[in-house]
Coordinates of N, CA and C in Angstrom, one line a residue:
X325 N -18.9 4.4 28.8 CA -18.2 3.5 29.8 C -17.7 4.4 30.9
X326 N -17.8 3.9 32.1 CA -17.4 4.7 33.3 C -15.9 4.8 33.4
X327 N -15.2 3.7 33.2 CA -13.7 3.8 33.2 C -13.2 3.6 31.8
X328 N -12.1 4.2 31.6 CA -11.5 4.1 30.2 C -10.9 2.7 30.1
X329 N -11.4 2.0 29.1 CA -11.0 0.7 28.8 C -10.0 0.8 27.6
X330 N -9.0 -0.1 27.5 CA -8.1 -0.1 26.5 C -8.5 -1.1 25.4
X331 N -8.0 -0.8 24.2 CA -8.3 -1.7 23.1 C -7.2 -1.7 22.1
X332 N -7.1 -2.8 21.3 CA -6.2 -2.9 20.2 C -6.9 -3.4 19.0
X333 N -6.5 -3.0 17.8 CA -7.1 -3.5 16.6 C -6.0 -4.2 15.8
X334 N -6.3 -5.4 15.3 CA -5.4 -6.1 14.4 C -6.1 -6.4 13.1
X335 N -5.6 -5.8 12.0 CA -6.1 -6.1 10.7 C -5.3 -7.3 10.1
X336 N -6.0 -8.3 9.7 CA -5.4 -9.5 9.2 C -5.6 -9.5 7.7
X337 N -4.5 -9.3 6.9 CA -4.6 -9.2 5.5 C -3.2 -9.3 4.9
X338 N -3.0 -10.3 4.0 CA -1.7 -10.4 3.3 C -1.5 -9.2 2.5
X339 N -2.4 -8.8 1.7 CA -2.2 -7.6 0.7 C -1.9 -6.3 1.5
X340 N -2.7 -6.1 2.5 CA -2.5 -4.8 3.3 C -1.1 -4.9 4.0
X341 N -0.7 -6.0 4.5 CA 0.6 -6.2 5.2 C 1.7 -5.9 4.3
X342 N 1.5 -6.2 3.0 CA 2.6 -6.0 2.0 C 2.5 -4.6 1.3
X343 N 1.5 -3.8 1.7 CA 1.4 -2.5 1.2 C 0.7 -2.4 -0.2
X344 N 0.1 -3.5 -0.6 CA -0.5 -3.6 -1.9 C -2.0 -3.0 -1.9
X345 N -2.5 -2.9 -0.7 CA -3.9 -2.5 -0.5 C -4.0 -1.6 0.8
X346 N -4.7 -0.6 0.7 CA -4.9 0.2 1.9 C -5.9 -0.4 2.9
X347 N -5.6 -0.5 4.1 CA -6.4 -1.0 5.2 C -7.5 0.0 5.5
X348 N -8.8 -0.3 5.2 CA -9.9 0.6 5.6 C -10.6 0.1 6.8
X349 N -10.7 -1.2 7.0 CA -11.4 -1.8 8.1 C -10.8 -1.5 9.5
X350 N -9.5 -1.6 9.6 CA -8.8 -1.4 10.8 C -9.0 0.0 11.4
X351 N -8.7 1.0 10.6 CA -9.0 2.4 11.0 C -10.4 2.7 11.4
X352 N -11.4 2.1 10.6 CA -12.8 2.2 10.9 C -13.1 1.6 12.3
X353 N -12.6 0.4 12.5 CA -12.8 -0.3 13.8 C -12.2 0.5 15.0
X354 N -11.0 1.1 14.8 CA -10.4 1.9 15.8 C -11.2 3.1 16.1
X355 N -11.8 3.7 15.1 CA -12.6 4.9 15.2 C -13.9 4.6 16.0
X356 N -14.5 3.4 15.7 CA -15.7 3.0 16.4 C -15.4 2.7 17.8
X357 N -14.3 2.1 18.1 CA -13.9 1.9 19.5 C -13.7 3.2 20.3
X358 N -13.0 4.1 19.6 CA -12.8 5.4 20.3 C -14.1 6.1 20.6
X359 N -15.0 6.1 19.6 CA -16.4 6.7 19.8 C -17.1 6.0 21.0
X360 N -16.8 4.7 21.2 CA -17.5 4.0 22.3 C -16.7 4.2 23.6
X361 N -15.7 5.0 23.6 CA -15.0 5.3 24.9 C -13.7 4.5 25.2
X362 N -13.2 3.8 24.2 CA -12.0 3.0 24.4 C -10.8 3.9 24.0
X363 N -9.7 3.6 24.8 CA -8.4 4.1 24.5 C -7.7 3.1 23.6
X364 N -7.6 3.3 22.3 CA -7.1 2.4 21.3 C -5.5 2.6 21.4
X365 N -4.9 1.6 22.0 CA -3.4 1.7 22.2 C -2.6 1.2 21.0
X366 N -3.2 0.2 20.3 CA -2.4 -0.4 19.1 C -3.4 -0.5 18.0
X367 N -2.9 -0.3 16.8 CA -3.6 -0.7 15.5 C -2.5 -1.2 14.6
X368 N -2.5 -2.5 14.3 CA -1.5 -3.1 13.5 C -2.1 -3.9 12.3
X369 N -1.3 -4.1 11.3 CA -1.7 -5.0 10.2 C -0.7 -6.2 10.2
X370 N -1.2 -7.4 10.1 CA -0.4 -8.6 10.1 C -0.9 -9.4 8.9
X371 N 0.0 -10.3 8.3 CA -0.4 -11.2 7.3 C -1.3 -12.3 7.8
X372 N -2.0 -13.0 6.9 CA -2.8 -14.2 7.2 C -1.9 -15.3 7.6
X373 N -1.3 -15.3 8.8 CA -0.4 -16.3 9.2 C -0.8 -16.7 10.7
X374 N -1.3 -17.9 10.8 CA -1.9 -18.3 12.1 C -0.9 -18.1 13.3
X375 N 0.3 -18.4 13.2 CA 1.3 -18.3 14.3 C 1.5 -16.8 14.6
X376 N 1.6 -16.0 13.6 CA 1.8 -14.5 13.8 C 0.6 -13.9 14.5
X377 N -0.6 -14.2 14.0 CA -1.8 -13.7 14.6 C -1.9 -14.1 16.1
X378 N -1.7 -15.4 16.3 CA -1.8 -15.9 17.7 C -0.7 -15.2 18.6
X379 N 0.5 -15.0 18.1 CA 1.5 -14.4 18.9 C 1.1 -13.0 19.2
X380 N 0.5 -12.2 18.3 CA 0.1 -10.9 18.5 C -1.0 -10.9 19.6
X381 N -2.0 -11.8 19.4 CA -3.1 -11.9 20.4 C -2.5 -12.1 21.8
X382 N -1.6 -13.1 21.9 CA -1.0 -13.4 23.2 C -0.3 -12.2 23.8
X383 N 0.5 -11.5 23.0 CA 1.2 -10.3 23.5 C 0.3 -9.3 24.0
X384 N -0.8 -9.0 23.3 CA -1.7 -7.9 23.7 C -2.5 -8.3 25.0
X385 N -2.8 -9.6 25.1 CA -3.4 -10.1 26.4 C -2.5 -10.0 27.5
X386 N -1.2 -10.4 27.3 CA -0.2 -10.3 28.4 C 0.0 -8.8 28.8
X387 N -0.1 -7.9 27.8 CA 0.0 -6.5 28.1 C -1.2 -6.0 29.0
X388 N -2.3 -6.7 28.9 CA -3.4 -6.3 29.7 C -4.4 -5.5 29.0
X389 N -4.4 -5.4 27.6 CA -5.4 -4.7 26.8 C -6.7 -5.4 27.1
X390 N -7.7 -4.6 27.4 CA -9.1 -5.1 27.7 C -9.8 -5.8 26.5
X391 N -9.7 -5.2 25.4 CA -10.4 -5.7 24.2 C -9.4 -5.7 23.0
X392 N -9.3 -6.8 22.3 CA -8.6 -6.9 21.1 C -9.6 -7.3 20.0
X393 N -9.7 -6.4 19.0 CA -10.6 -6.6 17.9 C -9.8 -6.9 16.6
X394 N -10.1 -8.0 16.0 CA -9.4 -8.3 14.8 C -10.4 -8.1 13.6
X395 N -9.9 -7.8 12.5 CA -10.7 -7.7 11.3 C -10.0 -8.4 10.1
X396 N -10.8 -9.2 9.4 CA -10.2 -10.0 8.3 C -9.8 -11.4 8.7
X397 N -9.7 -12.2 7.6 CA -9.3 -13.6 7.8 C -10.3 -14.5 8.3
X398 N -11.6 -14.2 8.2 CA -12.7 -15.0 8.8 C -13.5 -15.8 7.7
X399 N -13.1 -15.7 6.5 CA -13.8 -16.3 5.4 C -13.4 -17.7 5.2
X400 N -13.7 -18.2 4.0 CA -13.4 -19.6 3.6 C -12.2 -19.8 2.8
X401 N -11.4 -18.7 2.5 CA -10.2 -18.9 1.7 C -9.2 -19.7 2.4
X402 N -8.3 -20.3 1.7 CA -7.3 -21.2 2.3 C -6.4 -20.5 3.3
X403 N -6.2 -19.1 3.2 CA -5.3 -18.4 4.1 C -6.1 -17.7 5.2
X404 N -7.4 -17.8 5.2 CA -8.3 -17.2 6.2 C -8.2 -18.1 7.5
X405 N -7.4 -17.6 8.5 CA -7.1 -18.4 9.6 C -7.3 -17.7 11.0
X406 N -7.9 -16.5 10.9 CA -8.1 -15.7 12.1 C -8.8 -16.5 13.2
X407 N -10.0 -17.1 12.9 CA -10.7 -17.9 14.0 C -9.8 -19.0 14.6
X408 N -9.0 -19.7 13.7 CA -8.2 -20.7 14.3 C -7.1 -20.2 15.2
X409 N -6.5 -19.1 14.8 CA -5.5 -18.4 15.6 C -6.1 -17.9 16.9
X410 N -7.3 -17.4 16.9 CA -8.0 -17.0 18.1 C -8.3 -18.1 19.0
X411 N -8.7 -19.2 18.4 CA -9.0 -20.4 19.3 C -7.7 -21.0 19.9
X412 N -6.6 -20.8 19.2 CA -5.3 -21.3 19.7 C -5.0 -20.5 21.0
X413 N -5.5 -19.3 21.2 CA -5.1 -18.4 22.2 C -6.1 -18.3 23.4
X414 N -7.4 -18.3 23.0 CA -8.4 -18.1 24.1 C -8.5 -19.3 25.0
X415 N -8.9 -18.9 26.2 CA -9.2 -19.9 27.3 C -10.6 -20.3 27.3
X416 N -11.5 -19.4 26.9 CA -12.9 -19.7 26.9 C -13.5 -19.0 25.7
X417 N -14.3 -19.8 24.9 CA -14.9 -19.2 23.7 C -16.3 -18.6 24.1
X418 N -16.6 -17.6 23.3 CA -17.9 -16.9 23.5 C -18.6 -17.0 22.1
X419 N -19.2 -18.1 21.8 CA -19.8 -18.2 20.5 C -20.9 -17.3 20.1
X420 N -21.6 -16.8 21.1 CA -22.8 -15.9 20.9 C -22.4 -14.6 20.2
X421 N -21.2 -14.1 20.4 CA -20.9 -12.9 19.7 C -20.8 -13.0 18.2
X422 N -20.1 -14.0 17.7 CA -20.0 -14.2 16.3 C -21.4 -14.6 15.7
X423 N -22.1 -15.4 16.5 CA -23.5 -15.9 16.1 C -24.4 -14.6 15.9
X424 N -24.3 -13.7 16.8 CA -25.2 -12.5 16.8 C -24.8 -11.7 15.5
X425 N -23.5 -11.5 15.3 CA -23.1 -10.7 14.1 C -23.6 -11.4 12.8
X426 N -23.4 -12.7 12.7 CA -23.9 -13.4 11.5 C -25.4 -13.3 11.4
X427 N -26.1 -13.6 12.5 CA -27.6 -13.6 12.4 C -28.2 -12.2 12.0
X428 N -27.5 -11.1 12.5 CA -28.1 -9.8 12.1 C -27.8 -9.5 10.7
X429 N -26.8 -10.1 10.1 CA -26.4 -9.7 8.7 C -27.1 -10.6 7.7
X430 N -27.3 -11.9 8.0 CA -27.7 -12.8 6.9 C -29.0 -12.5 6.2
X431 N -30.0 -11.9 6.9 CA -31.3 -11.7 6.1 C -31.1 -10.8 4.9
X432 N -30.2 -9.9 4.9 CA -29.9 -9.0 3.8 C -28.7 -9.4 3.0
X433 N -27.8 -10.2 3.6 CA -26.6 -10.6 3.0 C -26.4 -12.1 3.3
X434 N -27.0 -13.0 2.5 CA -26.9 -14.4 2.8 C -25.5 -15.0 2.9
X435 N -24.5 -14.3 2.2 CA -23.1 -14.8 2.3 C -22.5 -14.6 3.7
X436 N -23.2 -13.8 4.6 CA -22.7 -13.6 6.0 C -22.6 -14.9 6.7
X437 N -23.4 -15.9 6.3 CA -23.4 -17.2 7.1 C -22.1 -18.0 6.8
X438 N -21.3 -17.5 5.8 CA -20.1 -18.1 5.5 C -18.9 -17.5 6.3
X439 N -19.2 -16.5 7.1 CA -18.2 -15.9 7.9 C -18.0 -16.7 9.2
X440 N -16.8 -16.9 9.6 CA -16.5 -17.8 10.7 C -15.9 -17.1 12.0
X441 N -16.2 -15.8 12.1 CA -15.7 -15.0 13.2 C -16.1 -15.6 14.6
X442 N -15.3 -15.5 15.5 CA -15.5 -16.0 16.9 C -15.1 -15.0 17.9
X443 N -15.2 -15.3 19.1 CA -14.8 -14.4 20.2 C -14.5 -15.3 21.4
X444 N -13.7 -14.7 22.3 CA -13.4 -15.5 23.6 C -12.5 -14.6 24.5
X445 N -12.1 -15.2 25.6 CA -11.3 -14.5 26.5 C -10.0 -15.2 26.8
X446 N -9.0 -14.4 27.0 CA -7.7 -14.9 27.5 C -7.3 -14.0 28.7
X447 N -7.2 -14.6 29.9 CA -7.0 -13.8 31.1 C -8.2 -12.9 31.2
X448 N -7.8 -11.6 31.3 CA -8.9 -10.6 31.4 C -9.0 -9.8 30.1
X449 N -8.7 -10.4 29.0 CA -8.8 -9.8 27.6 C -9.9 -10.4 26.8
X450 N -10.8 -9.6 26.3 CA -11.8 -10.1 25.4 C -11.3 -9.9 24.0
X451 N -11.3 -11.0 23.2 CA -10.9 -11.0 21.8 C -12.1 -11.3 20.9
X452 N -12.3 -10.4 19.9 CA -13.5 -10.5 19.1 C -13.0 -10.4 17.6
X453 N -13.4 -11.3 16.8 CA -13.1 -11.3 15.4 C -14.2 -10.6 14.6
X454 N -13.9 -9.7 13.7 CA -14.8 -9.1 12.8 C -14.4 -9.5 11.4
X455 N -15.4 -9.5 10.5 CA -15.1 -9.8 9.1 C -14.2 -8.7 8.5
X456 N -13.7 -8.8 7.3 CA -12.8 -7.9 6.8 C -13.3 -6.6 6.1
X457 N -14.6 -6.6 5.7 CA -15.1 -5.5 4.9 C -15.5 -4.4 5.9
X458 N -15.3 -3.1 5.5 CA -15.7 -2.0 6.3 C -17.2 -2.0 6.7
X459 N -18.0 -2.4 5.8 CA -19.5 -2.4 6.0 C -19.8 -3.5 7.1
X460 N -19.2 -4.7 7.0 CA -19.4 -5.7 7.9 C -18.8 -5.4 9.3
X461 N -17.7 -4.6 9.3 CA -17.2 -4.2 10.6 C -18.1 -3.2 11.3
X462 N -18.6 -2.3 10.5 CA -19.6 -1.3 11.1 C -20.8 -2.0 11.6
X463 N -21.4 -2.8 10.8 CA -22.6 -3.5 11.2 C -22.4 -4.4 12.4
X464 N -21.3 -5.2 12.4 CA -21.0 -6.1 13.5 C -20.8 -5.3 14.8
X465 N -20.1 -4.2 14.7 CA -19.8 -3.4 15.9 C -21.1 -2.9 16.5
X466 N -22.0 -2.5 15.7 CA -23.3 -2.0 16.2 C -24.1 -3.1 16.9
X467 N -23.9 -4.3 16.4 CA -24.6 -5.5 17.1 C -24.0 -5.7 18.5
X468 N -22.7 -5.7 18.6 CA -22.1 -6.1 19.9 C -21.9 -4.9 20.8
X469 N -21.9 -3.7 20.3 CA -21.6 -2.5 21.2 C -22.5 -2.5 22.5
X470 N -23.8 -2.9 22.4 CA -24.5 -2.8 23.7 C -24.1 -3.8 24.8
X471 N -23.3 -4.8 24.4 CA -22.9 -5.8 25.4 C -21.5 -5.7 25.9
X472 N -20.7 -4.8 25.2 CA -19.3 -4.7 25.5 C -19.0 -4.3 26.9
X473 N -19.6 -3.4 27.5 CA -19.3 -3.0 28.8 C -19.6 -4.1 29.8
X474 N -20.7 -4.7 29.7 CA -21.1 -5.8 30.6 C -20.1 -7.0 30.4
X475 N -19.8 -7.3 29.1 CA -18.8 -8.4 28.9 C -17.5 -8.1 29.5
X476 N -17.0 -6.9 29.4 CA -15.7 -6.6 29.9 C -15.7 -6.5 31.5
X477 N -16.8 -6.1 32.0 CA -17.0 -6.2 33.5 C -16.9 -7.7 34.0
X478 N -17.6 -8.5 33.3 CA -17.6 -9.9 33.7 C -16.2 -10.5 33.5
X479 N -15.5 -10.2 32.5 CA -14.2 -10.7 32.3 C -13.3 -10.2 33.4
X480 N -13.5 -9.0 33.9 CA -12.7 -8.4 34.9 C -13.1 -8.9 36.3
X481 N -14.2 -9.7 36.4 CA -14.7 -10.2 37.7 C -15.6 -9.3 38.4
X482 N -16.1 -8.3 37.7 CA -17.1 -7.3 38.2 C -18.5 -7.8 37.8
X483 N -19.2 -8.2 38.8 CA -20.6 -8.7 38.6 C -21.5 -8.2 39.6
X484 N -22.8 -8.1 39.1 CA -23.9 -7.7 40.0 C -25.0 -8.7 39.8
X485 N -25.0 -9.7 40.6 CA -26.0 -10.7 40.5 C -27.3 -10.3 41.3
X486 N -28.4 -10.2 40.6 CA -29.6 -9.8 41.2 C -30.6 -11.0 41.1
X487 N -31.2 -11.4 42.2 CA -32.2 -12.4 42.1 C -33.4 -12.0 41.3
X488 N -34.0 -12.9 40.6 CA -35.2 -12.6 39.8 C -36.4 -12.4 40.6

């Protein structure tokens, strides 16, 4: 990336927030973002609580973080509410990001179609949900990495329209 973009990682996990389980996916996601040229300003763990997730997303967008990546809370469990919290916050949804992650995973992992991650924008912040497992984080990041720069440019109003 030409300019340093900022990022934040939110791990959504009841057990990790209580210290009962070590968070592996959040640090992995932060590392992948750094390797891609992001300045990771925040990495936090929050419980599976819709209001708390939404409040953290709003605060990071208000701070002007370019990309907020969440991991966890995208399954079918009764406390998996990350997509709902994200939809509470975003102004425009970008369904293709979650669709691309699921589509790339499901041929080898049919359970991937049960993941409900989404993405969208709030102001000039791109918010992307990743599943909770380290392997799914790594695979999902590889899927969307090629479009991140362009997506962030568009969110910031930087466009280059070329006639066909």
